[in-house]
Amino acid sequence: MKKTSMLAAIASMMVFASACGNGGGSEEPKTSGEAGKTDPGSMKGEIVLWHSFTQGARNDFMKEAADAFMAEHPDVKIKIETFAWPEFYTKWTTGLAAGQVPDVSTALPNHVVEMLDAEALVPLNDVIDKIGRSRFYEAPLKEGTIDGQNYSIPLYSHAQVMWYRKDLLQQANLEVPKTWNELFEAAKKINNPPGVYGLSVPMGQGDMMATRFLNLYVRSAGETLITKDGKANLTSKAAIDGINYWVNMYKTTSPSGSVNFKVLDQATLYYQGKTAFDFNSGFQIGGVETNSPNLVDQIAAAPIPKVNAGDPDNGIETSNVPMVVWKKSKHPEIAKAFVESLYQKERYIKFLHSVPAGMLPAMKDIAEDPAFLNNPTIQKFSETVKVISNAVNKGTAIGMENGPTIQSGIITSQGVIEKMFQNIVLKNEPVEAAAKQAEKELNELFAAAQR
């Protein structure tokens, strides 16, 4: 992977700000009392933590975790700054050259590959080995691994699944859709705006949602948006079929405003009971509980539809959200110790329970631990959690089906696919021509980033 060119490429080409590796060593899993323990007198200094848990229980958790760490290490100060994911992307890509980056932060998998290309991170093999390498699922570790060095450590996992309203399906005498055609017909039958829309199709250029929706279709057809040789795939039959599918769905069952929707706009419609179907992770549960508690018993999740009912189950989109430590940190030892402290058993489970069923463990033993499983929401939605867990084990981040590549960061951050959809919907550009142009633009971005 080329290590020096990506920041220049981002600066010159950015359209918008988005949305187990062999590290050596052997280990025994640490108990909850062992992980994160360091001599309080051995560390001194201030670190800056950036995270994208901007509100609610997760935000509160990070404050509590920092406070607990500082109480244990009196000579350490942790300054916390929070940024929504699109803002975080802009913040680090523009701030790296000037040294205006944190000591430690959360990240998205596609961010990590760009950070690696910019040589911005330090390896975390030692932290992983202290916590217990064998405890982690292999796939999340691989997403941040280059040449046996682990540059990220997975904090939690989730996957995209199809959410539906049980009551609306029952009223329409419909079964849970298993194919894309079945989903289209069900969404069309239930669609009754403005009270309820069948399915909203988001296309806003300030996020990666249109890329996500297209990826769901293309991956279900057994293809990928990035080919094995690192080229964009928007003009294959599966990709063209997927583009046509979502354009037709937009015109038939989606609010017109969704052409500019970002992720929160999209999710809020489902939270408020205004869409019958949506694609998201277990975060939908908490959103509905907060916005429409009377509908909590009416929501459930199913696997992503297939093109044909008999098609194999293909892994779709899994997100393994990691922590990273930045090379520019003056106190990487403090940053690493803080990261390690997050995995103390009781603390880690408390973090996961801050969004129960929304954040699944990155560690195998925690996923089976009664203390994690004995959560009311996880128990109530046990079947849905199984659906999500199965999807987690099969999928990857968008564009990482063949490993971490710089292309995966570009395709989800530069808004090319979102612009393509908007051109088709708002400017009536022919699908094939718009797809060909978007494919060309992406391949030019890919090539520029690798020079």
CSV table of C-alpha atoms in Angstrom, one decimal:
chain,number,residue,atom,x,y,z
A,1,MET,CA,0.0,0.0,0.0
A,2,LYS,CA,1.4,3.4,-0.9
A,3,LYS,CA,2.1,5.4,2.2
A,4,THR,CA,2.5,9.1,1.3
A,5,SER,CA,0.0,10.2,-1.3
A,6,MET,CA,-3.4,10.0,0.2
A,7,LEU,CA,-3.5,13.3,2.1
A,8,ALA,CA,-2.6,15.2,-1.0
A,9,ALA,CA,-5.2,13.4,-2.9
A,10,ILE,CA,-7.8,14.2,-0.3
A,11,ALA,CA,-6.9,17.8,-0.2
A,12,SER,CA,-7.2,18.2,-4.0
A,13,MET,CA,-10.1,15.9,-4.7
A,14,MET,CA,-12.4,15.9,-1.7
A,15,VAL,CA,-16.0,16.4,-2.8
A,16,PHE,CA,-17.4,16.4,0.8
A,17,ALA,CA,-16.7,15.2,4.3
A,18,SER,CA,-18.5,11.8,4.8
A,19,ALA,CA,-20.1,9.9,6.7
A,20,CYS,CA,-6.5,-11.9,13.0
A,21,GLY,CA,-3.3,-10.4,11.9
A,22,ASN,CA,-0.1,-12.2,13.0
A,23,GLY,CA,1.4,-9.7,15.3
A,24,GLY,CA,3.6,-12.2,17.1
A,25,GLY,CA,3.7,-13.1,20.8
A,26,SER,CA,1.5,-15.3,22.8
A,27,GLU,CA,-0.9,-14.6,25.6
A,28,GLU,CA,-3.4,-15.7,28.2
A,29,PRO,CA,-6.7,-13.8,28.3
A,30,LYS,CA,-6.5,-11.2,31.1
A,31,THR,CA,-9.2,-11.0,33.7
A,32,SER,CA,-11.3,-7.9,34.3
A,33,GLY,CA,-9.0,-6.8,37.1
A,34,GLU,CA,-5.8,-7.2,35.1
A,35,ALA,CA,-6.5,-5.4,31.8
A,36,GLY,CA,-5.6,-1.7,31.8
A,37,LYS,CA,-3.6,-1.9,35.1
A,38,THR,CA,-0.4,0.2,35.1
A,39,ASP,CA,1.7,1.6,37.9
A,40,PRO,CA,0.0,5.0,38.6
A,41,GLY,CA,3.3,6.7,39.1
A,42,SER,CA,4.7,5.5,35.7
A,43,MET,CA,2.7,7.9,33.5
A,44,LYS,CA,2.5,11.7,33.4
A,45,GLY,CA,1.1,14.0,30.8
A,46,GLU,CA,-2.0,15.1,28.8
A,47,ILE,CA,-3.6,13.3,25.9
A,48,VAL,CA,-6.4,14.3,23.7
A,49,LEU,CA,-9.2,11.8,22.9
A,50,TRP,CA,-11.4,12.3,19.9
A,51,HIS,CA,-14.5,10.2,19.6
A,52,SER,CA,-17.7,10.2,17.6
A,53,PHE,CA,-20.2,9.1,20.3
A,54,THR,CA,-21.7,12.6,20.4
A,55,GLN,CA,-24.7,12.0,22.6
A,56,GLY,CA,-26.4,9.8,25.0
A,57,ALA,CA,-25.1,6.9,27.1
A,58,ARG,CA,-22.1,6.3,24.9
A,59,ASN,CA,-20.9,9.9,25.4
A,60,ASP,CA,-21.5,9.6,29.1
A,61,PHE,CA,-19.5,6.3,29.2
A,62,MET,CA,-16.4,7.8,27.5
A,63,LYS,CA,-16.4,10.7,30.1
A,64,GLU,CA,-16.7,8.2,32.9
A,65,ALA,CA,-14.0,6.0,31.5
A,66,ALA,CA,-11.6,9.0,31.2
A,67,ASP,CA,-12.4,10.1,34.7
A,68,ALA,CA,-11.8,6.7,36.1
A,69,PHE,CA,-8.4,6.5,34.2
A,70,MET,CA,-7.4,9.9,35.5
A,71,ALA,CA,-8.3,8.9,39.1
A,72,GLU,CA,-6.1,5.8,38.8
A,73,HIS,CA,-3.3,7.9,37.2
A,74,PRO,CA,-3.3,11.2,39.0
A,75,ASP,CA,-0.6,12.8,36.8
A,76,VAL,CA,-2.5,12.1,33.6
A,77,LYS,CA,-5.1,14.4,32.1
A,78,ILE,CA,-7.4,13.4,29.2
A,79,LYS,CA,-9.0,16.1,27.1
A,80,ILE,CA,-12.1,14.9,25.3
A,81,GLU,CA,-13.4,16.3,22.0
A,82,THR,CA,-16.4,14.8,20.2
A,83,PHE,CA,-17.2,15.0,16.5
A,84,ALA,CA,-19.9,13.4,14.4
A,85,TRP,CA,-18.4,11.0,11.9
A,86,PRO,CA,-18.5,13.3,8.8
A,87,GLU,CA,-17.0,16.1,10.9
A,88,PHE,CA,-14.3,13.7,12.3
A,89,TYR,CA,-13.3,12.7,8.7
A,90,THR,CA,-12.8,16.4,7.8
A,91,LYS,CA,-11.1,17.1,11.0
A,92,TRP,CA,-8.3,14.5,10.8
A,93,THR,CA,-7.8,14.7,7.0
A,94,THR,CA,-7.2,18.4,7.1
A,95,GLY,CA,-5.5,18.5,10.5
A,96,LEU,CA,-2.8,15.8,10.0
A,97,ALA,CA,-0.3,17.8,8.0
A,98,ALA,CA,-0.5,20.6,10.7
A,99,GLY,CA,-0.2,18.1,13.5
A,100,GLN,CA,-3.7,18.9,14.7
A,101,VAL,CA,-4.7,15.4,15.5
A,102,PRO,CA,-5.5,13.6,18.8
A,103,ASP,CA,-3.4,11.1,20.7
A,104,VAL,CA,-6.1,8.5,20.5
A,105,SER,CA,-9.5,8.3,18.7
A,106,THR,CA,-12.3,6.2,17.5
A,107,ALA,CA,-12.4,5.6,13.7
A,108,LEU,CA,-14.3,3.8,11.0
A,109,PRO,CA,-12.7,0.9,9.1
A,110,ASN,CA,-12.5,2.9,5.9
A,111,HIS,CA,-10.9,5.8,7.7
A,112,VAL,CA,-8.2,3.4,9.0
A,113,VAL,CA,-7.0,2.5,5.6
A,114,GLU,CA,-6.5,6.2,4.7
A,115,MET,CA,-4.8,6.7,8.0
A,116,LEU,CA,-2.4,3.8,7.2
A,117,ASP,CA,-1.7,5.2,3.8
A,118,ALA,CA,-0.7,8.5,5.5
A,119,GLU,CA,1.5,6.6,8.0
A,120,ALA,CA,-0.5,8.3,10.8
A,121,LEU,CA,-0.9,5.5,13.3
A,122,VAL,CA,1.3,3.4,15.6
A,123,PRO,CA,0.9,-0.4,15.9
A,124,LEU,CA,-1.2,-1.8,18.8
A,125,ASN,CA,0.1,-5.3,18.8
A,126,ASP,CA,1.3,-4.9,22.4
A,127,VAL,CA,-2.2,-3.7,23.6
A,128,ILE,CA,-4.0,-6.6,21.8
A,129,ASP,CA,-1.6,-9.1,23.2
A,130,LYS,CA,-2.0,-7.7,26.8
A,131,ILE,CA,-5.8,-7.9,26.5
A,132,GLY,CA,-5.6,-11.4,24.9
A,133,ARG,CA,-5.2,-11.7,21.1
A,134,SER,CA,-7.2,-15.0,21.0
A,135,ARG,CA,-10.2,-13.3,22.5
A,136,PHE,CA,-10.8,-11.1,19.5
A,137,TYR,CA,-12.6,-12.2,16.3
A,138,GLU,CA,-10.2,-12.5,13.4
A,139,ALA,CA,-11.9,-10.4,10.8
A,140,PRO,CA,-12.0,-7.1,12.7
A,141,LEU,CA,-8.3,-7.3,13.5
A,142,LYS,CA,-7.5,-8.0,9.8
A,143,GLU,CA,-9.1,-4.7,8.7
A,144,GLY,CA,-6.4,-2.7,10.4
A,145,THR,CA,-3.5,-5.1,9.8
A,146,ILE,CA,-0.6,-4.4,7.4
A,147,ASP,CA,2.5,-6.7,7.3
A,148,GLY,CA,1.6,-8.3,10.6
A,149,GLN,CA,1.2,-5.0,12.4
A,150,ASN,CA,-2.2,-4.3,14.0
A,151,TYR,CA,-2.9,-0.5,13.7
A,152,SER,CA,-6.4,-0.6,15.1
A,153,ILE,CA,-8.2,-2.5,17.8
A,154,PRO,CA,-11.9,-3.3,17.3
A,155,LEU,CA,-14.1,-1.7,20.0
A,156,TYR,CA,-17.5,-3.1,18.8
A,157,SER,CA,-19.2,-4.6,15.7
A,158,HIS,CA,-22.5,-4.3,14.0
A,159,ALA,CA,-23.9,-5.1,10.6
A,160,GLN,CA,-26.5,-3.9,8.2
A,161,VAL,CA,-29.8,-5.9,8.2
A,162,MET,CA,-33.3,-5.3,6.9
A,163,TRP,CA,-35.6,-3.8,9.5
A,164,TYR,CA,-39.4,-4.1,9.2
A,165,ARG,CA,-42.6,-3.3,11.0
A,166,LYS,CA,-44.4,-6.5,12.0
A,167,ASP,CA,-47.8,-4.8,12.4
A,168,LEU,CA,-47.7,-3.2,8.9
A,169,LEU,CA,-46.8,-6.5,7.3
A,170,GLN,CA,-49.6,-8.2,9.1
A,171,GLN,CA,-52.1,-5.6,8.2
A,172,ALA,CA,-51.2,-6.0,4.5
A,173,ASN,CA,-51.2,-9.8,4.8
A,174,LEU,CA,-47.6,-10.0,3.7
A,175,GLU,CA,-44.7,-12.2,4.7
A,176,VAL,CA,-41.2,-10.9,5.5
A,177,PRO,CA,-39.5,-10.3,2.1
A,178,LYS,CA,-36.7,-12.6,1.2
A,179,THR,CA,-35.9,-11.2,-2.3
A,180,TRP,CA,-35.4,-7.6,-3.6
A,181,ASN,CA,-38.5,-8.1,-5.8
A,182,GLU,CA,-40.6,-9.1,-2.8
A,183,LEU,CA,-39.3,-6.1,-0.9
A,184,PHE,CA,-40.3,-3.8,-3.7
A,185,GLU,CA,-43.8,-5.2,-3.9
A,186,ALA,CA,-44.2,-5.1,-0.1
A,187,ALA,CA,-43.0,-1.6,0.2
A,188,LYS,CA,-45.2,-0.5,-2.7
A,189,LYS,CA,-48.3,-2.1,-1.1
A,190,ILE,CA,-47.7,-0.6,2.3
A,191,ASN,CA,-46.7,2.8,1.0
A,192,ASN,CA,-49.3,5.3,2.2
A,193,PRO,CA,-47.7,8.8,2.5
A,194,PRO,CA,-47.5,11.0,4.4
A,195,GLY,CA,-48.4,8.7,7.2
A,196,VAL,CA,-46.1,5.9,6.2
A,197,TYR,CA,-43.7,5.4,3.4
A,198,GLY,CA,-42.8,1.9,2.1
A,199,LEU,CA,-39.0,2.5,2.2
A,200,SER,CA,-36.9,5.6,2.1
A,201,VAL,CA,-34.0,5.7,-0.3
A,202,PRO,CA,-31.3,8.2,0.9
A,203,MET,CA,-29.0,9.9,-1.6
A,204,GLY,CA,-27.5,12.9,0.3
A,205,GLN,CA,-24.0,13.9,-0.8
A,206,GLY,CA,-23.0,14.6,2.8
A,207,ASP,CA,-22.9,10.9,3.7
A,208,MET,CA,-22.3,7.5,2.2
A,209,MET,CA,-25.9,6.2,2.4
A,210,ALA,CA,-26.5,5.8,-1.4
A,211,THR,CA,-23.2,3.9,-1.6
A,212,ARG,CA,-24.4,1.6,1.3
A,213,PHE,CA,-27.7,0.9,-0.4
A,214,LEU,CA,-26.1,0.1,-3.7
A,215,ASN,CA,-23.5,-2.1,-2.0
A,216,LEU,CA,-26.3,-4.1,-0.3
A,217,TYR,CA,-27.8,-5.0,-3.7
A,218,VAL,CA,-24.5,-5.7,-5.5
A,219,ARG,CA,-23.1,-7.8,-2.7
A,220,SER,CA,-26.3,-9.8,-2.5
A,221,ALA,CA,-25.7,-10.6,-6.2
A,222,GLY,CA,-22.3,-11.9,-5.4
A,223,GLU,CA,-20.3,-8.9,-6.7
A,224,THR,CA,-18.4,-6.1,-5.1
A,225,LEU,CA,-18.3,-2.3,-5.8
A,226,ILE,CA,-14.5,-2.6,-6.0
A,227,THR,CA,-13.0,-5.5,-8.0
A,228,LYS,CA,-10.1,-7.7,-7.0
A,229,ASP,CA,-7.8,-5.6,-9.1
A,230,GLY,CA,-8.9,-2.4,-7.4
A,231,LYS,CA,-11.2,-0.9,-10.0
A,232,ALA,CA,-14.7,0.6,-9.5
A,233,ASN,CA,-17.6,-1.6,-10.5
A,234,LEU,CA,-20.6,0.4,-11.4
A,235,THR,CA,-21.3,-0.8,-14.9
A,236,SER,CA,-21.7,-4.6,-14.5
A,237,LYS,CA,-25.2,-6.0,-14.8
A,238,ALA,CA,-25.5,-6.4,-11.0
A,239,ALA,CA,-24.5,-2.8,-10.5
A,240,ILE,CA,-26.8,-1.4,-13.2
A,241,ASP,CA,-29.6,-3.6,-11.9
A,242,GLY,CA,-29.0,-2.2,-8.4
A,243,ILE,CA,-28.9,1.4,-9.5
A,244,ASN,CA,-32.2,0.9,-11.4
A,245,TYR,CA,-33.7,-0.9,-8.4
A,246,TRP,CA,-33.0,2.0,-6.0
A,247,VAL,CA,-34.1,4.7,-8.5
A,248,ASN,CA,-37.4,2.8,-9.0
A,249,MET,CA,-37.8,2.4,-5.2
A,250,TYR,CA,-37.1,6.1,-4.7
A,251,LYS,CA,-39.8,7.1,-7.2
A,252,THR,CA,-42.3,4.6,-5.9
A,253,THR,CA,-42.1,4.5,-2.1
A,254,SER,CA,-39.7,7.1,-0.8
A,255,PRO,CA,-40.3,10.7,0.4
A,256,SER,CA,-38.9,13.1,-2.3
A,257,GLY,CA,-36.7,14.8,0.4
A,258,SER,CA,-34.7,11.6,0.8
A,259,VAL,CA,-32.7,12.6,-2.2
A,260,ASN,CA,-30.7,14.8,0.3
A,261,PHE,CA,-31.0,12.4,3.3
A,262,LYS,CA,-28.0,11.6,5.5
A,263,VAL,CA,-27.9,8.7,7.9
A,264,LEU,CA,-29.7,10.4,10.8
A,265,ASP,CA,-32.4,11.7,8.5
A,266,GLN,CA,-32.9,8.2,7.1
A,267,ALA,CA,-33.0,6.5,10.5
A,268,THR,CA,-35.3,9.0,12.1
A,269,LEU,CA,-38.1,8.2,9.7
A,270,TYR,CA,-38.0,4.6,11.0
A,271,TYR,CA,-37.6,5.7,14.6
A,272,GLN,CA,-40.8,7.7,14.2
A,273,GLY,CA,-42.8,4.9,12.6
A,274,LYS,CA,-42.9,6.6,9.2
A,275,THR,CA,-41.3,3.8,7.1
A,276,ALA,CA,-42.2,0.2,6.9
A,277,PHE,CA,-38.7,-1.0,6.0
A,278,ASP,CA,-35.1,0.3,6.5
A,279,PHE,CA,-31.6,-0.9,6.5
A,280,ASN,CA,-29.5,-0.4,9.6
A,281,SER,CA,-27.9,-2.1,12.5
A,282,GLY,CA,-29.2,-2.8,16.0
A,283,PHE,CA,-29.1,0.9,16.7
A,284,GLN,CA,-32.6,1.0,15.4
A,285,ILE,CA,-33.9,-0.5,18.7
A,286,GLY,CA,-32.8,2.4,20.8
A,287,GLY,CA,-33.9,4.9,18.2
A,288,VAL,CA,-37.5,3.5,18.2
A,289,GLU,CA,-37.5,3.2,22.0
A,290,THR,CA,-36.7,6.9,22.3
A,291,ASN,CA,-38.9,8.2,19.6
A,292,SER,CA,-41.8,5.8,19.4
A,293,PRO,CA,-41.9,3.5,22.5
A,294,ASN,CA,-45.3,2.3,21.5
A,295,LEU,CA,-43.8,0.6,18.4
A,296,VAL,CA,-40.9,-1.2,20.1
A,297,ASP,CA,-42.9,-4.5,20.1
A,298,GLN,CA,-43.5,-4.1,16.4
A,299,ILE,CA,-40.0,-4.0,15.0
A,300,ALA,CA,-37.7,-6.8,14.0
A,301,ALA,CA,-34.8,-7.5,11.6
A,302,ALA,CA,-34.3,-10.0,8.9
A,303,PRO,CA,-31.3,-10.8,6.6
A,304,ILE,CA,-30.6,-8.6,3.6
A,305,PRO,CA,-32.8,-9.7,0.7
A,306,LYS,CA,-31.4,-11.7,-2.2
A,307,VAL,CA,-31.8,-11.4,-6.0
A,308,ASN,CA,-33.2,-14.9,-6.1
A,309,ALA,CA,-34.5,-16.8,-3.1
A,310,GLY,CA,-32.2,-19.7,-3.7
A,311,ASP,CA,-29.0,-17.6,-3.9
A,312,PRO,CA,-26.2,-18.3,-1.4
A,313,ASP,CA,-26.0,-16.2,1.7
A,314,ASN,CA,-23.3,-13.6,0.9
A,315,GLY,CA,-21.6,-11.4,3.5
A,316,ILE,CA,-22.8,-7.8,3.1
A,317,GLU,CA,-21.7,-4.9,5.2
A,318,THR,CA,-20.2,-5.3,8.6
A,319,SER,CA,-18.8,-2.4,10.6
A,320,ASN,CA,-16.1,-3.1,13.2
A,321,VAL,CA,-15.5,0.2,14.8
A,322,PRO,CA,-12.0,0.5,16.3
A,323,MET,CA,-9.7,2.6,18.4
A,324,VAL,CA,-6.4,4.0,17.0
A,325,VAL,CA,-3.4,5.7,18.5
A,326,TRP,CA,-1.8,8.5,16.5
A,327,LYS,CA,1.8,8.6,15.6
A,328,LYS,CA,2.0,12.3,16.4
A,329,SER,CA,1.1,11.6,20.1
A,330,LYS,CA,3.7,12.8,22.6
A,331,HIS,CA,2.4,10.2,25.1
A,332,PRO,CA,1.6,7.0,23.1
A,333,GLU,CA,2.1,5.0,26.3
A,334,ILE,CA,-0.7,6.8,28.0
A,335,ALA,CA,-3.0,6.6,24.9
A,336,LYS,CA,-2.3,2.8,24.7
A,337,ALA,CA,-3.0,2.3,28.4
A,338,PHE,CA,-6.3,4.2,28.2
A,339,VAL,CA,-7.4,2.0,25.2
A,340,GLU,CA,-6.5,-1.1,27.2
A,341,SER,CA,-8.5,0.1,30.2
A,342,LEU,CA,-11.7,0.2,28.0
A,343,TYR,CA,-11.6,-3.6,27.8
A,344,GLN,CA,-11.8,-4.4,31.5
A,345,LYS,CA,-14.7,-6.8,31.6
A,346,GLU,CA,-17.2,-4.9,33.7
A,347,ARG,CA,-16.3,-1.6,31.9
A,348,TYR,CA,-16.5,-3.1,28.5
A,349,ILE,CA,-19.9,-4.7,29.0
A,350,LYS,CA,-21.2,-1.5,30.5
A,351,PHE,CA,-20.1,0.2,27.2
A,352,LEU,CA,-21.8,-2.4,25.1
A,353,HIS,CA,-25.0,-2.1,27.1
A,354,SER,CA,-25.1,1.7,26.6
A,355,VAL,CA,-26.6,0.7,23.2
A,356,PRO,CA,-27.9,-2.8,23.8
A,357,ALA,CA,-28.0,-4.9,20.7
A,358,GLY,CA,-26.6,-1.9,18.7
A,359,MET,CA,-23.0,-2.6,19.7
A,360,LEU,CA,-22.0,-6.3,19.6
A,361,PRO,CA,-18.8,-7.5,21.3
A,362,ALA,CA,-15.5,-7.6,19.3
A,363,MET,CA,-14.4,-10.4,21.7
A,364,LYS,CA,-15.6,-13.9,21.5
A,365,ASP,CA,-15.7,-14.6,25.3
A,366,ILE,CA,-17.7,-11.4,26.0
A,367,ALA,CA,-20.3,-12.4,23.3
A,368,GLU,CA,-21.0,-15.6,25.3
A,369,ASP,CA,-20.7,-14.0,28.8
A,370,PRO,CA,-23.9,-14.2,30.8
A,371,ALA,CA,-23.2,-10.7,32.1
A,372,PHE,CA,-23.4,-9.4,28.5
A,373,LEU,CA,-26.4,-11.6,27.5
A,374,ASN,CA,-28.5,-10.9,30.6
A,375,ASN,CA,-29.6,-7.5,29.4
A,376,PRO,CA,-33.3,-7.0,29.0
A,377,THR,CA,-33.1,-5.5,25.5
A,378,ILE,CA,-30.7,-8.2,24.3
A,379,GLN,CA,-33.0,-10.9,25.7
A,380,LYS,CA,-36.1,-9.3,24.3
A,381,PHE,CA,-34.6,-9.0,20.8
A,382,SER,CA,-32.6,-12.3,21.0
A,383,GLU,CA,-33.8,-13.4,17.5
A,384,THR,CA,-32.9,-10.1,16.0
A,385,VAL,CA,-29.5,-10.2,17.7
A,386,LYS,CA,-28.9,-13.6,16.1
A,387,VAL,CA,-29.7,-12.1,12.7
A,388,ILE,CA,-27.3,-9.3,13.2
A,389,SER,CA,-24.6,-11.6,14.7
A,390,ASN,CA,-24.8,-13.9,11.7
A,391,ALA,CA,-24.5,-10.9,9.4
A,392,VAL,CA,-21.5,-9.6,11.4
A,393,ASN,CA,-19.6,-12.9,10.9
A,394,LYS,CA,-20.1,-12.9,7.1
A,395,GLY,CA,-19.7,-9.3,6.0
A,396,THR,CA,-16.9,-6.7,5.7
A,397,ALA,CA,-16.7,-2.9,5.5
A,398,ILE,CA,-17.7,-1.6,2.1
A,399,GLY,CA,-14.9,-2.2,-0.4
A,400,MET,CA,-12.8,-4.4,2.0
A,401,GLU,CA,-13.9,-7.7,0.7
A,402,ASN,CA,-10.3,-8.3,-0.5
A,403,GLY,CA,-8.6,-6.7,2.4
A,404,PRO,CA,-7.9,-3.1,3.5
A,405,THR,CA,-7.4,-0.9,0.5
A,406,ILE,CA,-7.2,2.8,-0.1
A,407,GLN,CA,-10.0,2.4,-2.6
A,408,SER,CA,-12.4,1.5,0.2
A,409,GLY,CA,-11.8,4.8,1.9
A,410,ILE,CA,-12.3,6.8,-1.3
A,411,ILE,CA,-15.6,5.1,-2.4
A,412,THR,CA,-17.2,5.8,0.9
A,413,SER,CA,-15.9,9.3,1.5
A,414,GLN,CA,-16.0,11.2,-1.8
A,415,GLY,CA,-19.7,11.2,-2.6
A,416,VAL,CA,-19.3,10.0,-6.2
A,417,ILE,CA,-22.1,7.4,-6.0
A,418,GLU,CA,-24.3,9.8,-4.2
A,419,LYS,CA,-23.8,12.4,-6.9
A,420,MET,CA,-24.5,9.8,-9.5
A,421,PHE,CA,-27.9,9.0,-8.0
A,422,GLN,CA,-28.8,12.6,-7.7
A,423,ASN,CA,-27.9,13.2,-11.3
A,424,ILE,CA,-30.2,10.4,-12.3
A,425,VAL,CA,-33.1,11.5,-10.2
A,426,LEU,CA,-32.8,15.3,-10.4
A,427,LYS,CA,-31.2,15.8,-13.8
A,428,ASN,CA,-32.8,12.8,-15.6
A,429,GLU,CA,-29.4,11.5,-16.7
A,430,PRO,CA,-29.6,8.0,-18.2
A,431,VAL,CA,-28.6,5.3,-15.7
A,432,GLU,CA,-25.9,3.7,-17.9
A,433,ALA,CA,-24.3,7.0,-18.8
A,434,ALA,CA,-24.3,8.2,-15.2
A,435,ALA,CA,-22.9,5.0,-13.9
A,436,LYS,CA,-20.1,5.0,-16.6
A,437,GLN,CA,-19.2,8.6,-15.6
A,438,ALA,CA,-19.2,7.8,-11.9
A,439,GLU,CA,-17.1,4.7,-12.5
A,440,LYS,CA,-14.6,6.7,-14.5
A,441,GLU,CA,-14.4,9.4,-11.7
A,442,LEU,CA,-13.8,6.8,-9.0
A,443,ASN,CA,-11.1,5.1,-11.0
A,444,GLU,CA,-9.4,8.4,-11.5
A,445,LEU,CA,-9.5,9.0,-7.8
A,446,PHE,CA,-8.1,5.5,-7.1
A,447,ALA,CA,-5.3,6.1,-9.6
A,448,ALA,CA,-4.4,9.5,-8.1
A,449,ALA,CA,-4.3,8.1,-4.6
A,450,GLN,CA,-1.7,5.5,-5.6
A,451,ARG,CA,0.7,7.7,-7.5
